[in-house]
């Protein structure tokens, strides 16, 4: 799973199969070139090596998932969408910058949603709830931070 | 950028990151070039390294440093110096630091990293924690990072957590257990656990269990048939919307769970009528309940189609699946059309008539601007290919191939097209011209096997036995040479064909052909393989036409090649030069009619010896092609060392030298002394096998044996070259085309073991009944069953070999025993020694050899082969051209069993047995195949 900006910058990458560091760089670059050059209106699936890349563009951010050949493309698209919706409800109108500055939070959410490449949590409210409760706990532990976290909690609560 | 800083301040403050981090992120965001970005990130990495190395690390800062490390790593730079700090952070009590630590470890480390051991204790403690989030974090980490060694330490704790009161913990425990089951055989009976949680009252726990069971079912569907009803019930409930509303997604009830269950059902119901009948009603329910208005509902429908086509077919469901597919195909969204084509691929495997209704849609999709869609459609076409439409489809695929730049896709398509062509080709000339086009378009992505097959076809001269195909081949290749750019594989084929047939089948003179070959050499002066082809090609032309044919330009080329760095290449060229110095009478003696190998067959048996040499000259080149292929495989095997390349190249060289050597021998009557030299070593029979075993794992054994066997095939065929080599070609070719889609080697091997059993039952003409029972016939290739039986009865070569078997080794039981004992280790050793590539190669090798002679004679055969190889080597000694490898092979070959010699001496005494049988045997043999083909 790679998130990539329109300029081909990697914003977030999560590998569900072990890869060497230098391969990771190469693969990201390759995938980026492949996906970014596709025009809109084409279908959101590209075959790449022995995988399929299913991608979806949100504003300037591409969400790209590499799945097996026999996987259901549409459901992958929807998984991406689910992730985006979750991010959206957590950050409240999520934008690329939220992800840049809070990328560990984005990782946590992805971890809640997908485990070892399989979708684990299907109810988005649960995802948000988990992250929120995690933040609450942080709050308890670091009471000094409580005030600063509050706005985020509110965002999460609003949805 | 104003908004950037605004957000940055807000977020930076929120998560208590320092100014430095925001500055870093902003700086990277504002970078104009990759170099600039690299500079910043590298500076950052160095900075972090220094900070982390400080003995007094600020605890509150560590979290931020790790996040920054993740950032550095994500941008593709090395952050390995900080991995240990990420692991350390997991020990922290502070939850956020711990979580970041876990997260970073999961991102940085792979499953087999040693640092995981440092985490095991922490994970154990955290699993026992009473803090929900700590437990979850630990379980998540197990899912992300699970090394096999860690499993025993963690397993009991995870099993306890399956009964945790909180559903989220139970869910994560299931997933962690699943992951552990996947990584480690230590976790065996988790089925019960999964089955238990399948009935969990919380749907998310249940869905985790389905996920785990899915992979279990995928591994072994038979063991879980009993769960079908449970799955069906769950799916029924889910589809009717009984789950809480939180699981709804775009108004579909828990689509992710539905799809997961559909996948499981597809596996369970495959090829099982009874099981499928349980599934039918619920599938109908799901189809009815899903309207197809949103992407998610379409994805459920698509999954239904896949399931319906997987399980035992049901006409009603099939028709509704077809309906769904039609709707998908007609939709405006390219995603849905893509999926529609995929669905059609599934359906066509069950109901091939369906696609006819959608011909126009398919054609539309073929002309779509979207590469993905077109590729998928081609896949569909590939599935519906039949002999009637093969030319159209291949045409389409070649067109598509033109537009592709991506190497992997290209290679994929090339292999698909060629498979189709080989399988459905209506006639040989079409095959030839299409193959040529594939070579042209496919460029360097064409595999050498294809070239080899093509050469084989041309060598055989077409199924009907006339020379038309060769004429076409020569003509088309001469034309092709006008083109500026041709891939190396193509050039190899061309040089082979020109060398072999150009003189015979065109008006070109010998000198012209040689010049053409030299021209090919100029195109790719650095391709050693190609130059080998060319040099041997020239040699062949000279062998046909006699000395003095080389133009001054060609002579210059040969001289240049002789000085080449590659030992193989220079060796061949030197041989060619030596060859050319022979007096004209020698040429006359060797190649009396100057014709091709085919014509030579009409010679009387008295001229056999001469023919044999001719055959060797020809044959060495066919072999070289095969070796070319072998070399390439060897080069790609991981175990190959740089030095290996040299060795691999040397094999053909020695064969070529063998060829020449034999020529020399026969011409100058040098043969007898050599045989005497070898004679005393006869007794060392078993050692050869031991040698094979000992060298298991060392790479050298393979090339040497290979080489020996190649060379030996010509020599071993000394008795029966005319028949054996001829029959091989004709024998293998029709079946090749039929069976190419399947694995080439396995099928051929099976086939070729059959004649052997025939021989044994037949009770060998020498009158010695072989007491050993015939080997168990491999499970049938039905296609071939009738052919070989006829073949064996009339196959004189087999008779000869069975005689040899009894003659050369006193006790037949021993002989067969030794073969059986010797065979498997030999195979095992090669497989172990050289890995996959060699494995293939072995199969190939066996197929090649076995196609001439059946299994038990193989050992003789090998031994005789090795003898010849050493003959060749002895000759090399004479010429002073030998290398270390030659010495090696000579040594290893000195412990050879030498029935071969008996082979040799036997040959003249049995000409009658071989000769008369030939005509009818050939005719008989071909017939069954023609029936099958027709």
JSON list of C-alpha atoms in Angstrom, two decimals, chain A residues 2 4 21 24 30-32 42 61 63 73 86 94 97 100-101 103-104 120 122 128 132-134 137 139 152:
[
{"chain": "A", "resi": 2, "resn": "UNK", "atom": "CA", "xyz": [1.52, 3.26, -1.06]},
{"chain": "A", "resi": 4, "resn": "UNK", "atom": "CA", "xyz": [1.66, 9.00, -3.33]},
{"chain": "A", "resi": 21, "resn": "UNK", "atom": "CA", "xyz": [15.18, -1.45, 1.41]},
{"chain": "A", "resi": 24, "resn": "UNK", "atom": "CA", "xyz": [11.29, -0.69, -1.84]},
{"chain": "A", "resi": 30, "resn": "UNK", "atom": "CA", "xyz": [8.18, 2.05, -10.77]},
{"chain": "A", "resi": 31, "resn": "UNK", "atom": "CA", "xyz": [4.67, 2.01, -9.42]},
{"chain": "A", "resi": 32, "resn": "UNK", "atom": "CA", "xyz": [4.58, 5.76, -9.35]},
{"chain": "A", "resi": 42, "resn": "UNK", "atom": "CA", "xyz": [-9.18, 4.89, -17.57]},
{"chain": "A", "resi": 61, "resn": "UNK", "atom": "CA", "xyz": [-3.13, 12.15, -3.48]},
{"chain": "A", "resi": 63, "resn": "UNK", "atom": "CA", "xyz": [-3.80, 5.72, -2.95]},
{"chain": "A", "resi": 73, "resn": "UNK", "atom": "CA", "xyz": [-10.53, -5.21, -7.79]},
{"chain": "A", "resi": 86, "resn": "UNK", "atom": "CA", "xyz": [-11.91, 6.82, 8.14]},
{"chain": "A", "resi": 94, "resn": "UNK", "atom": "CA", "xyz": [-8.67, 15.32, 5.66]},
{"chain": "A", "resi": 97, "resn": "UNK", "atom": "CA", "xyz": [-1.01, 18.01, 4.81]},
{"chain": "A", "resi": 100, "resn": "UNK", "atom": "CA", "xyz": [2.21, 14.66, 6.04]},
{"chain": "A", "resi": 101, "resn": "UNK", "atom": "CA", "xyz": [2.31, 15.99, 9.55]},
{"chain": "A", "resi": 103, "resn": "UNK", "atom": "CA", "xyz": [1.63, 10.32, 9.32]},
{"chain": "A", "resi": 104, "resn": "UNK", "atom": "CA", "xyz": [2.06, 8.07, 12.31]},
{"chain": "A", "resi": 120, "resn": "UNK", "atom": "CA", "xyz": [-9.76, -6.67, 9.57]},
{"chain": "A", "resi": 122, "resn": "UNK", "atom": "CA", "xyz": [-15.10, -3.36, 8.67]},
{"chain": "A", "resi": 128, "resn": "UNK", "atom": "CA", "xyz": [-12.17, 5.99, 14.77]},
{"chain": "A", "resi": 132, "resn": "UNK", "atom": "CA", "xyz": [-9.80, 8.30, 19.70]},
{"chain": "A", "resi": 133, "resn": "UNK", "atom": "CA", "xyz": [-9.63, 6.16, 22.79]},
{"chain": "A", "resi": 134, "resn": "UNK", "atom": "CA", "xyz": [-5.95, 5.77, 22.20]},
{"chain": "A", "resi": 137, "resn": "UNK", "atom": "CA", "xyz": [-5.26, 7.41, 26.97]},
{"chain": "A", "resi": 139, "resn": "UNK", "atom": "CA", "xyz": [-4.18, 12.29, 27.35]},
{"chain": "A", "resi": 152, "resn": "UNK", "atom": "CA", "xyz": [-8.91, 16.35, 17.32]}
]
